[in-house]
Tab-separated table of C-alpha atoms and ligand atoms in Angstrom:
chain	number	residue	atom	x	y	z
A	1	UNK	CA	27.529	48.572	-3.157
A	2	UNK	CA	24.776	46.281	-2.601
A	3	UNK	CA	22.183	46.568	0.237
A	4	UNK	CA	20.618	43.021	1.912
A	5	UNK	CA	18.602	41.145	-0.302
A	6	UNK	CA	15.417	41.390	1.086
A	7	UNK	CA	13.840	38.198	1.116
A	8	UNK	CA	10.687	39.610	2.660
A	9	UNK	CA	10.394	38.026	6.019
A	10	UNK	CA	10.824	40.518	8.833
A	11	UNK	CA	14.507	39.835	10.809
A	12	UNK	CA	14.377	40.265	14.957
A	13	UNK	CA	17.502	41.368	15.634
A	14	UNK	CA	18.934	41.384	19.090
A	15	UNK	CA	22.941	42.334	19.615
A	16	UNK	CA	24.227	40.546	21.927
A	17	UNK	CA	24.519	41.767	25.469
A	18	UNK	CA	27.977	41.077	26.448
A	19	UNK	CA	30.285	40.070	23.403
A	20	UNK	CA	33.898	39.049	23.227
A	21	UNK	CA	36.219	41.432	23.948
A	22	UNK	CA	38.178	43.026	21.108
A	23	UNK	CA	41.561	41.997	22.889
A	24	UNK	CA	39.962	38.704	22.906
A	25	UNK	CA	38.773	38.693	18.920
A	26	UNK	CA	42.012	39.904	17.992
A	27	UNK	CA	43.945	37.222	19.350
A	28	UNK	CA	41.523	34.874	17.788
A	29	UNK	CA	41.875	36.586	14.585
A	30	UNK	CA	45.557	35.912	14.464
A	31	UNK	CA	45.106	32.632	14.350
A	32	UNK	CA	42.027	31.502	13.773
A	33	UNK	CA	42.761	28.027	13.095
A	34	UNK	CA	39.944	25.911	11.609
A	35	UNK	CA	36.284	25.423	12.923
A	36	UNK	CA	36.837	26.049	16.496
A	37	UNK	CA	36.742	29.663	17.249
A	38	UNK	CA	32.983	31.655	16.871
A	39	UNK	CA	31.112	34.721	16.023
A	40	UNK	CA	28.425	36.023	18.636
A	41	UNK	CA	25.620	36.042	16.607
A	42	UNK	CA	23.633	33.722	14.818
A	43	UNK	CA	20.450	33.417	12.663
A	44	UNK	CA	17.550	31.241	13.521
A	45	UNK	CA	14.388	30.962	11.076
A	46	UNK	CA	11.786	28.392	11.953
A	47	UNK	CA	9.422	26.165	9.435
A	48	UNK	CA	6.596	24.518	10.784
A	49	UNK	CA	4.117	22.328	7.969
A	50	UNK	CA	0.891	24.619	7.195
A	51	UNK	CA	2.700	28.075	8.218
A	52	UNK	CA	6.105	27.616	6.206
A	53	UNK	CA	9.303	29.927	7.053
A	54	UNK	CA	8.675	31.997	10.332
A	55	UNK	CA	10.087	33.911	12.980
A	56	UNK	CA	13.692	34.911	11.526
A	57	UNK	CA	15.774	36.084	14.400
A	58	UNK	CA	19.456	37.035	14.391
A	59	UNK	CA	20.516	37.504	18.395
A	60	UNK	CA	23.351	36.186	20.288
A	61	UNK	CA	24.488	32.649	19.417
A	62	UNK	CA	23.873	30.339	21.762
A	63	UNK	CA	22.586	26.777	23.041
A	64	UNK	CA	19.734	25.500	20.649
A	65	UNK	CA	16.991	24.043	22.799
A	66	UNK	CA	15.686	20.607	21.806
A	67	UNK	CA	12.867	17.660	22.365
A	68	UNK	CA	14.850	14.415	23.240
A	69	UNK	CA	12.620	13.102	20.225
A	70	UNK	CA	13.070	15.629	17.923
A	71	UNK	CA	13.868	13.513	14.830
A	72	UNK	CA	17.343	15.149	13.535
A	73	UNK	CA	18.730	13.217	16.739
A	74	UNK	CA	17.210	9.901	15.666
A	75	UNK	CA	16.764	9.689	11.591
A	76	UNK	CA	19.813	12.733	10.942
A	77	UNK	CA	17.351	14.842	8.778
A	78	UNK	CA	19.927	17.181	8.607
A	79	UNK	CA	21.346	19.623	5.831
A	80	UNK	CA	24.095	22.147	5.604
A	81	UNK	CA	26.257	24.049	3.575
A	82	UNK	CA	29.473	25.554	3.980
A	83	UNK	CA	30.999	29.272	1.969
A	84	UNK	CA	33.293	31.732	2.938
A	85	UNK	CA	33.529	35.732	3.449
A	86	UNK	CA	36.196	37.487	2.367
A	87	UNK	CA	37.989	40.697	3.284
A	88	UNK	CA	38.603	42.210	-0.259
A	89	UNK	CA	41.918	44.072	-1.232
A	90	UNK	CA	39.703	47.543	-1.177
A	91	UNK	CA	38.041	47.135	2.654
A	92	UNK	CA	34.807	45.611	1.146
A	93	UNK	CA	33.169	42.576	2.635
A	94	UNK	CA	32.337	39.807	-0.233
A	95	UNK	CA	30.762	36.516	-0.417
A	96	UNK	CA	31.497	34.055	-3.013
A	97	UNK	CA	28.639	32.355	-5.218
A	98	UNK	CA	26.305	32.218	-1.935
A	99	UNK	CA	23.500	32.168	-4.995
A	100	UNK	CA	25.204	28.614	-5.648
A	101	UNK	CA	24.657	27.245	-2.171
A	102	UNK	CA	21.174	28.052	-1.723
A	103	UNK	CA	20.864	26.617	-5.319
A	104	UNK	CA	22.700	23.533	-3.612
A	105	UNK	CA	21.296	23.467	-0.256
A	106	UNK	CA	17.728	23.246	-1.608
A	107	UNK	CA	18.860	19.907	-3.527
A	108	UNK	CA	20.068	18.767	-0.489
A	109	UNK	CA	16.459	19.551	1.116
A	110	UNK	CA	14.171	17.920	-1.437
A	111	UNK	CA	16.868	14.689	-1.102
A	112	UNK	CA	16.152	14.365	2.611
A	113	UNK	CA	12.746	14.685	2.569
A	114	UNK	CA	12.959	18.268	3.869
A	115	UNK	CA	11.279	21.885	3.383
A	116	UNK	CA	13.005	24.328	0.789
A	117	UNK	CA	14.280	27.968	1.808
A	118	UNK	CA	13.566	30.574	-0.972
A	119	UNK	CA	17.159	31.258	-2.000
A	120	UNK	CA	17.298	35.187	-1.703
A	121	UNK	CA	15.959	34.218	2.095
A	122	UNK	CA	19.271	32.035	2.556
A	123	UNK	CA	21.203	34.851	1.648
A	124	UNK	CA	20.153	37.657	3.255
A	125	UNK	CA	20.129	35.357	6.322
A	126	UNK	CA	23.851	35.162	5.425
A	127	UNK	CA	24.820	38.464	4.295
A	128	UNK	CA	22.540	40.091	7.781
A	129	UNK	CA	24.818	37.430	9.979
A	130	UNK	CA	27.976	38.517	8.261
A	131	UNK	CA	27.388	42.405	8.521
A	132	UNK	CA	26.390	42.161	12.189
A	133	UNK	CA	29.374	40.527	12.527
A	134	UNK	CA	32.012	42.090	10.235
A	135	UNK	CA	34.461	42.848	12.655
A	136	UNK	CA	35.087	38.902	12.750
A	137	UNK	CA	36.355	38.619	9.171
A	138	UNK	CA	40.030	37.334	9.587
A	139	UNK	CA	42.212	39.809	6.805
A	140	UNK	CA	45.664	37.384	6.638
A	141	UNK	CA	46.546	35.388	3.206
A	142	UNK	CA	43.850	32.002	3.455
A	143	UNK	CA	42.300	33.877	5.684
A	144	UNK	CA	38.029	34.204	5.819
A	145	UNK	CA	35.175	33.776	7.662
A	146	UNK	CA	33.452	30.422	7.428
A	147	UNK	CA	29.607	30.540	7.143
A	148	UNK	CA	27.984	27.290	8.105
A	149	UNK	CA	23.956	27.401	7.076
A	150	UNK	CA	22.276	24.247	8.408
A	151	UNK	CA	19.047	22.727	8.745
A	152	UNK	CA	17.573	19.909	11.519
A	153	UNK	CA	14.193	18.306	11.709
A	154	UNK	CA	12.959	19.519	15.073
A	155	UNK	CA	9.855	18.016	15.311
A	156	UNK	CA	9.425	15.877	18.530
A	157	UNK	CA	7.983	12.544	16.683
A	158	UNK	CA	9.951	9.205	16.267
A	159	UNK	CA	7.636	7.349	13.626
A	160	UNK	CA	10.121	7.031	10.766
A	161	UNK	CA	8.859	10.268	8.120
A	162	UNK	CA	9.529	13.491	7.052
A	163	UNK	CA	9.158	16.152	10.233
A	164	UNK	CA	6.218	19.053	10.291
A	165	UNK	CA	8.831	21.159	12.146
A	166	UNK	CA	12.450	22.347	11.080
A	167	UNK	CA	14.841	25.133	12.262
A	168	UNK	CA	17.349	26.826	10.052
A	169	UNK	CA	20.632	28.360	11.441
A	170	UNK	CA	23.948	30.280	10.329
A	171	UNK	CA	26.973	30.094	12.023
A	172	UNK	CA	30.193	31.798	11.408
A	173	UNK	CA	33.587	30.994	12.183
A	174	UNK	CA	36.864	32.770	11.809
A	175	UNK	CA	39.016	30.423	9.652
A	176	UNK	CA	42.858	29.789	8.078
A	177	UNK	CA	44.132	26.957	6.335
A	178	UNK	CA	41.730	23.591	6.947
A	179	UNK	CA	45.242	21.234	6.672
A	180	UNK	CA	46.709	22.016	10.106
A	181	UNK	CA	50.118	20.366	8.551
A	182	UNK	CA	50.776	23.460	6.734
A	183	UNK	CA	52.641	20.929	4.245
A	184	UNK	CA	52.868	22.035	0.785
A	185	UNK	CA	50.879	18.918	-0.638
A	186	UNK	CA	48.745	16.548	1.215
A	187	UNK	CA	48.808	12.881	1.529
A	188	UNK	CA	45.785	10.256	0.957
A	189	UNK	CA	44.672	6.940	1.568
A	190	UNK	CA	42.544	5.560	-0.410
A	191	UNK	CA	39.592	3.789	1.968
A	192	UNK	CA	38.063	0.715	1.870
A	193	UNK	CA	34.844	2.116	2.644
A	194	UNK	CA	32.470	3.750	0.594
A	195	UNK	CA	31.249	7.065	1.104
A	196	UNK	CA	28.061	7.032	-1.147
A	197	UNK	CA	26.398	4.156	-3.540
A	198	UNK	CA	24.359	4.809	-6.381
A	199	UNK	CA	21.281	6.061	-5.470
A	200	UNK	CA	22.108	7.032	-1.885
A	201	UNK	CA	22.827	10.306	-0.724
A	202	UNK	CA	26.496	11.345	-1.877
A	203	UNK	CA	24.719	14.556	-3.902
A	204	UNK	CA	23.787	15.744	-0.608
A	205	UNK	CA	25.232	17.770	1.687
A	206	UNK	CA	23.929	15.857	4.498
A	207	UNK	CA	25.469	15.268	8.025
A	208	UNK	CA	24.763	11.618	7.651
A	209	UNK	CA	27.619	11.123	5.003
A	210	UNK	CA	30.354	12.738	7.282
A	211	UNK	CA	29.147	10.599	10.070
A	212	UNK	CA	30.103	7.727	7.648
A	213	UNK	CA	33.194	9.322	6.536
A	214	UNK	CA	34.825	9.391	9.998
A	215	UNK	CA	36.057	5.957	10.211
A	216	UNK	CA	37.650	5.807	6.737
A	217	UNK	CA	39.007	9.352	7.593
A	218	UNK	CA	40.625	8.302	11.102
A	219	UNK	CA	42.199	5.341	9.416
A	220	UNK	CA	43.859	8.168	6.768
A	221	UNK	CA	45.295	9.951	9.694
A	222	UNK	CA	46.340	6.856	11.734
A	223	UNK	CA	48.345	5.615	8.562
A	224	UNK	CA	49.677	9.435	8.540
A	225	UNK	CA	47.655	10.529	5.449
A	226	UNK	CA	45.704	14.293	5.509
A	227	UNK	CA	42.307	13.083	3.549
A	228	UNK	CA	40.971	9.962	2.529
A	229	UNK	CA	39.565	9.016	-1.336
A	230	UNK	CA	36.737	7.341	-1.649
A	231	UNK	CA	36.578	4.977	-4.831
A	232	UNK	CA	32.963	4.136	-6.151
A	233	UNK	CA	30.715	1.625	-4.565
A	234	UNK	CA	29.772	-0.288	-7.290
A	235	UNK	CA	33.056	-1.466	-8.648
A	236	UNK	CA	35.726	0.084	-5.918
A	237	UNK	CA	37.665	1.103	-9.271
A	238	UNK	CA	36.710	4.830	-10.069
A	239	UNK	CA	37.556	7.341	-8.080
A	240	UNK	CA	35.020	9.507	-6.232
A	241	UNK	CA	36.296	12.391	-4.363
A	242	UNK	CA	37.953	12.885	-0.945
A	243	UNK	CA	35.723	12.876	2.484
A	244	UNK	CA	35.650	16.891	2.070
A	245	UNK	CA	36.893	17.919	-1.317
A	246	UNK	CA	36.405	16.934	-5.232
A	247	UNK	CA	39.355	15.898	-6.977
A	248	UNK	CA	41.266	17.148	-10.258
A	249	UNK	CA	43.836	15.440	-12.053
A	250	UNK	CA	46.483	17.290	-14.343
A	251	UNK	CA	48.390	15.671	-17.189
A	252	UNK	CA	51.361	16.343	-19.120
A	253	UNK	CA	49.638	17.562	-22.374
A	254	UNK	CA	47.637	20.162	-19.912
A	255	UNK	CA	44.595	18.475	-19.781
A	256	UNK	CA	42.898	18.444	-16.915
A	257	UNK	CA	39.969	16.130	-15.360
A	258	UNK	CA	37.922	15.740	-12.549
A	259	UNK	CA	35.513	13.034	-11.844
A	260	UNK	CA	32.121	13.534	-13.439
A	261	UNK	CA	28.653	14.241	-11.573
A	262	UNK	CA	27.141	10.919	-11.019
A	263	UNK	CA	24.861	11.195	-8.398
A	264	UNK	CA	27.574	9.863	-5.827
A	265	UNK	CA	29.526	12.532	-5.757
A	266	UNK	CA	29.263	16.380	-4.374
A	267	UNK	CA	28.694	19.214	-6.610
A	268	UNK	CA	31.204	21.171	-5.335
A	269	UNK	CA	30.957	24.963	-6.130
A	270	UNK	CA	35.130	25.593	-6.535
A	271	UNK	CA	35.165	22.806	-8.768
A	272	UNK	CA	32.886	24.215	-10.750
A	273	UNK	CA	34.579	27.626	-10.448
A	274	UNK	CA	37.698	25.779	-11.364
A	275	UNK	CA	36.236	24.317	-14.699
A	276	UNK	CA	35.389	27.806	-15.596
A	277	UNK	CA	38.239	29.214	-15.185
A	278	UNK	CA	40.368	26.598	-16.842
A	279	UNK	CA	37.982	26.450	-19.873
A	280	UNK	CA	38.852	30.443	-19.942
A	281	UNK	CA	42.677	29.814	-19.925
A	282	UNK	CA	41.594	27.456	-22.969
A	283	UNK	CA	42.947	24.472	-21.155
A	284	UNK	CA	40.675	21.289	-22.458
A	285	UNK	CA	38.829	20.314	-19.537
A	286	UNK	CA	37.115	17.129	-18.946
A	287	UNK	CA	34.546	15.679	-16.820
A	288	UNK	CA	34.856	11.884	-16.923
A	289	UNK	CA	36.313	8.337	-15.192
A	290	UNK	CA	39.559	8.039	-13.717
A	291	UNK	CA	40.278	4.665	-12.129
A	292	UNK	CA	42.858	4.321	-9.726
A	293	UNK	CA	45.372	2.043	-11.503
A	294	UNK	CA	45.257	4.491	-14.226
A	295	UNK	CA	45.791	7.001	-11.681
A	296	UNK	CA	48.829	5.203	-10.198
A	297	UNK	CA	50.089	3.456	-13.780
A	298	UNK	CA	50.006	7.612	-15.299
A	299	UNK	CA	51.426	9.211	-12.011
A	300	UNK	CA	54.297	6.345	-13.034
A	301	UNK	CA	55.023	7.240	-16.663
A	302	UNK	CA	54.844	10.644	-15.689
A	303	UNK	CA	51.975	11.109	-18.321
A	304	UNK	CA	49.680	12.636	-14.677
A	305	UNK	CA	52.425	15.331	-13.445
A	306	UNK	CA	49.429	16.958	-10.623
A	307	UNK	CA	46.491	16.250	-8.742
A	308	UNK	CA	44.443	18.255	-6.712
A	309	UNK	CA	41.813	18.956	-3.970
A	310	UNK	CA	39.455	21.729	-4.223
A	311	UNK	CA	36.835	23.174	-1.696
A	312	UNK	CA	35.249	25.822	-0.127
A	313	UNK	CA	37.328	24.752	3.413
A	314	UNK	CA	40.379	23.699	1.052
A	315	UNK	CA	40.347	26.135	-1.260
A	316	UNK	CA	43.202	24.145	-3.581
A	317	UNK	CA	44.952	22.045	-1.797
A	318	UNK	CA	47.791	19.983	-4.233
A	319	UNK	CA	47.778	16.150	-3.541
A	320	UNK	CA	51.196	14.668	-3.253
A	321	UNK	CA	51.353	10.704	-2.088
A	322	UNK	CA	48.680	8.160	-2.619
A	323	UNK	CA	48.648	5.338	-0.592
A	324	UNK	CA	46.278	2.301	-0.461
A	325	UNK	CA	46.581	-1.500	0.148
A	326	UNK	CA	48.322	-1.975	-2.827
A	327	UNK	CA	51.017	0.279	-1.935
A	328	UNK	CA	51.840	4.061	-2.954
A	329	UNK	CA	52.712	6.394	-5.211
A	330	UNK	CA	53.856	9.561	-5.229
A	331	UNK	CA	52.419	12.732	-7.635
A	332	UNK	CA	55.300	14.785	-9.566
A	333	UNK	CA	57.582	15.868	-7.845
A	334	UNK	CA	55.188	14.956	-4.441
A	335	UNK	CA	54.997	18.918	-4.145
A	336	UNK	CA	52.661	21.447	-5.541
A	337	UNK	CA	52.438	21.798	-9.475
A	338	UNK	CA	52.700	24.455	-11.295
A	339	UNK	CA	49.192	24.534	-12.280
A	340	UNK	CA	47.588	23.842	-9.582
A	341	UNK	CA	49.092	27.104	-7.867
A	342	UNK	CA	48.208	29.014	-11.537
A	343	UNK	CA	44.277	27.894	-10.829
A	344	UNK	CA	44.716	28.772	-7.164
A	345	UNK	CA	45.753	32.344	-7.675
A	346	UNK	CA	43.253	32.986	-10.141
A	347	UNK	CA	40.356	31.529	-8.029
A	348	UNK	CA	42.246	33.566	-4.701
A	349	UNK	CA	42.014	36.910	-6.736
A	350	UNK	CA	38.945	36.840	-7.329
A	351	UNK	CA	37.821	36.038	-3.939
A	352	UNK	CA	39.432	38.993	-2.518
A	353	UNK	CA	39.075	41.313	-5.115
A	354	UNK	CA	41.851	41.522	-6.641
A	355	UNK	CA	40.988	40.512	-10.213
A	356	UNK	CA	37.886	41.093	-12.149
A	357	UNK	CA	34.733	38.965	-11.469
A	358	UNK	CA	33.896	38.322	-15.094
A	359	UNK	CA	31.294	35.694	-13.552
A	360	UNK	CA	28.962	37.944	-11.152
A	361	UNK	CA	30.500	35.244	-8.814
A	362	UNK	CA	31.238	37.937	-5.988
A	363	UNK	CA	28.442	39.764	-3.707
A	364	UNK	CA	29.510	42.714	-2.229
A	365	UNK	CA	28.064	43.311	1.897
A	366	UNK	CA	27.433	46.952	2.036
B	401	PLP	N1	32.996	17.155	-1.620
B	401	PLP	C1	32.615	17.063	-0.345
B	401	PLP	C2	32.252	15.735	0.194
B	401	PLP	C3	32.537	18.230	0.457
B	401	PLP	O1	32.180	18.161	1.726
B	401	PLP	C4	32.887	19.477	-0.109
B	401	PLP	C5	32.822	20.695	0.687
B	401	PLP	O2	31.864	21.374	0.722
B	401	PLP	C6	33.266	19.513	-1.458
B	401	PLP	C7	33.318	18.335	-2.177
B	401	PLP	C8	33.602	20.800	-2.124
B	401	PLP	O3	32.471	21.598	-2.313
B	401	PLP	P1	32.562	23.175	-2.357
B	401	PLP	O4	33.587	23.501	-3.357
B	401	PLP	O5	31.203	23.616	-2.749
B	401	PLP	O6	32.949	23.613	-0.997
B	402	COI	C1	33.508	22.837	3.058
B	402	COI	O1	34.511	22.873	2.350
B	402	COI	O2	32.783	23.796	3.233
B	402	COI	C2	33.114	21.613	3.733
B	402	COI	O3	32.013	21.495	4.104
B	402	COI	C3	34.095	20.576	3.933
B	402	COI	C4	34.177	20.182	5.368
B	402	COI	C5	35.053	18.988	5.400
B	402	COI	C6	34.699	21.274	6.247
């Protein structure tokens, strides 16, 4: 089994003093729910301009202490990412691709102006947070722990440029299924709004594009929709993704398709799993435009028979009603398709195990 990647900067580490009870993690555990329960540990690793990455700790987690001016609360330099730990079939801990979100992260850094971690350093910072704290690793089906790395200008400054001074955390978070509806397929309206314009920052994982996706998203659930689907900015014709999740589209030859990589959209890491994995069941696979009357006229004729949602929180999540100003439409049969559940078992499997990783996608926690 693998030991930490040592990234070469020396980890504090501090246990912390009093930490939930095991009555209390349990219940937790049973239902973890999504995003609101925590681990008791965390990792901080400071960057200051001149001295670069410093003083990695992992201790309790806790209250961060901050300027009133430091600039993340006044310009949003802020990053993050978001992957999962898994409980394999055999006992062993795994991550999935973390390689891929420090690959992603640091995109996300040079787009907002901000400094780059060396990638084996985001991952031991993961893989050290994740051991301390194995006991926290939820074992039911959908079941995982939810790492959340993150990044925040902390310098306290408030002329408008990059900061001299940045913290880097990791959180975990015991999690089940994201869609609290527990329906088979999901329902989404397509916004309005924009999420990202050409040349903006829809690439990035940045905090400042959920922050704009929480209108269009509260008008989804007010209309009783799950997601919302964000068409382009340019045209309002193509669509884009949802506010949390790329999109595929399945059609009655097999074909599948999923928006392409324009610069607006994020390059999510299951989707890119997913194209793999398809290309391996020699399904033809494209990455292209998809407009949403086409989307609507081929859900019609029957010649679309599934669509999907894919992310780390997600996982695959089938789509089942559209809806939008100009009315709705309903996907198939409105439930989950056949292949969508095929592509969903064979990502599942290998997160937990229980097929071979012909990728080198999984990393083993010793
Ligand atoms: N698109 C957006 C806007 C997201 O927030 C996410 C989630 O991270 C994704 C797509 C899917 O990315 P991934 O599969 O890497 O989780
Ligand atoms: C993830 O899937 O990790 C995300 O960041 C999506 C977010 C909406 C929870």
């Amino acid at each position: 089994m693998a030991t930490i990647a040592d990234a070469g900067l020396t980890f504090t580490t501090s246990a912390h003093p009093a930490p939930t009870s095991a009555q209390t993690r349990s219940d937790v555990l049973a239902n973890p729910g999504f995003g609101t329960n925590f681990t008791d540990h965390m990792v901080t690793i400071e960057w200051t301009e001149g001295r670069g990455w410093h003083d990695a700790v992992i201790g309790p987690r806790q209250p961060i202490a901050l300027d009133p001016a430091a600039s993340v609360l006044h310009y949003a330099q802020e990053i993050f990412e978001g992957l999962k730990a898994y409980k394999q079939a055999d006992g062993a801990i795994a991550l999935f691709r973390p390689e891929a979100n420090a690959a992603r992260f640091n995109l996300s850094a040079q787009r907002l102006a901000m400094p780059e971690l060396p990638e084996a350093l985001f991952v031991e910072a993961i893989e050290r947070l994740v051991a301390l704290d194995r006991d926290w690793i939820p074992e039911g089906e959908g079941s995982s722990l939810y790492l959340r790395p993150f990044m925040i200008a902390t310098e306290a400054f408030l002329g408008v440029r990059p900061a001299k001074q940045y913290k880097f955390i990791v959180i975990a978070s015991p999690a089940g299924n994201y869609f609290k509806s527990g329906a088979p397929a999901v329902s989404i309206w397509v916004s309005d709004y924009t999420r990202a314009a050409p040349g903006g920052t829809g690439a990035a994982k940045c905090g400042g594009n959920y922050a704009a996706s929480l209108v269009p998203q509260a008008e989804a659930i007010a209309r009783g929709h799950d997601q919302v689907v964000f068409l382009d900015a340019a045209e309002h014709k193509w669509i884009e993704e949802l506010g949390g999740m790329n999109l595929y589209f399945v059609f009655e030859d097999g074909t599948l398709l999923t928006p392409a990589l324009t610069g607006t959209i994020l390059p999510g890491i299951t989707r890119d799993s997913l194209l793999a994995l398809a290309r391996e069941e020699g399904l033809n696979v494209e990455e292209g435009r998809y407009s949403l009357d086409q989307w609507r006229e081929d859900a019609a004729s029957g010649k679309l028979v599934e669509t999907f949602a894919c992310g780390t929180a997600a996982v695959v999540t089938p789509v089942g009603r559209v809806a939008g100003r100009d009315g709705e439409f309903t996907i198939g049969t409105g439930g989950p398709g056949q292949l969508t559940g095929k592509l969903k078992s064979r990502l599942v499997a290998i997160q937990r195990g229980e097929a071979p990783d012909s990728h080198g996608w999984i990393r083993k926690i010793g």
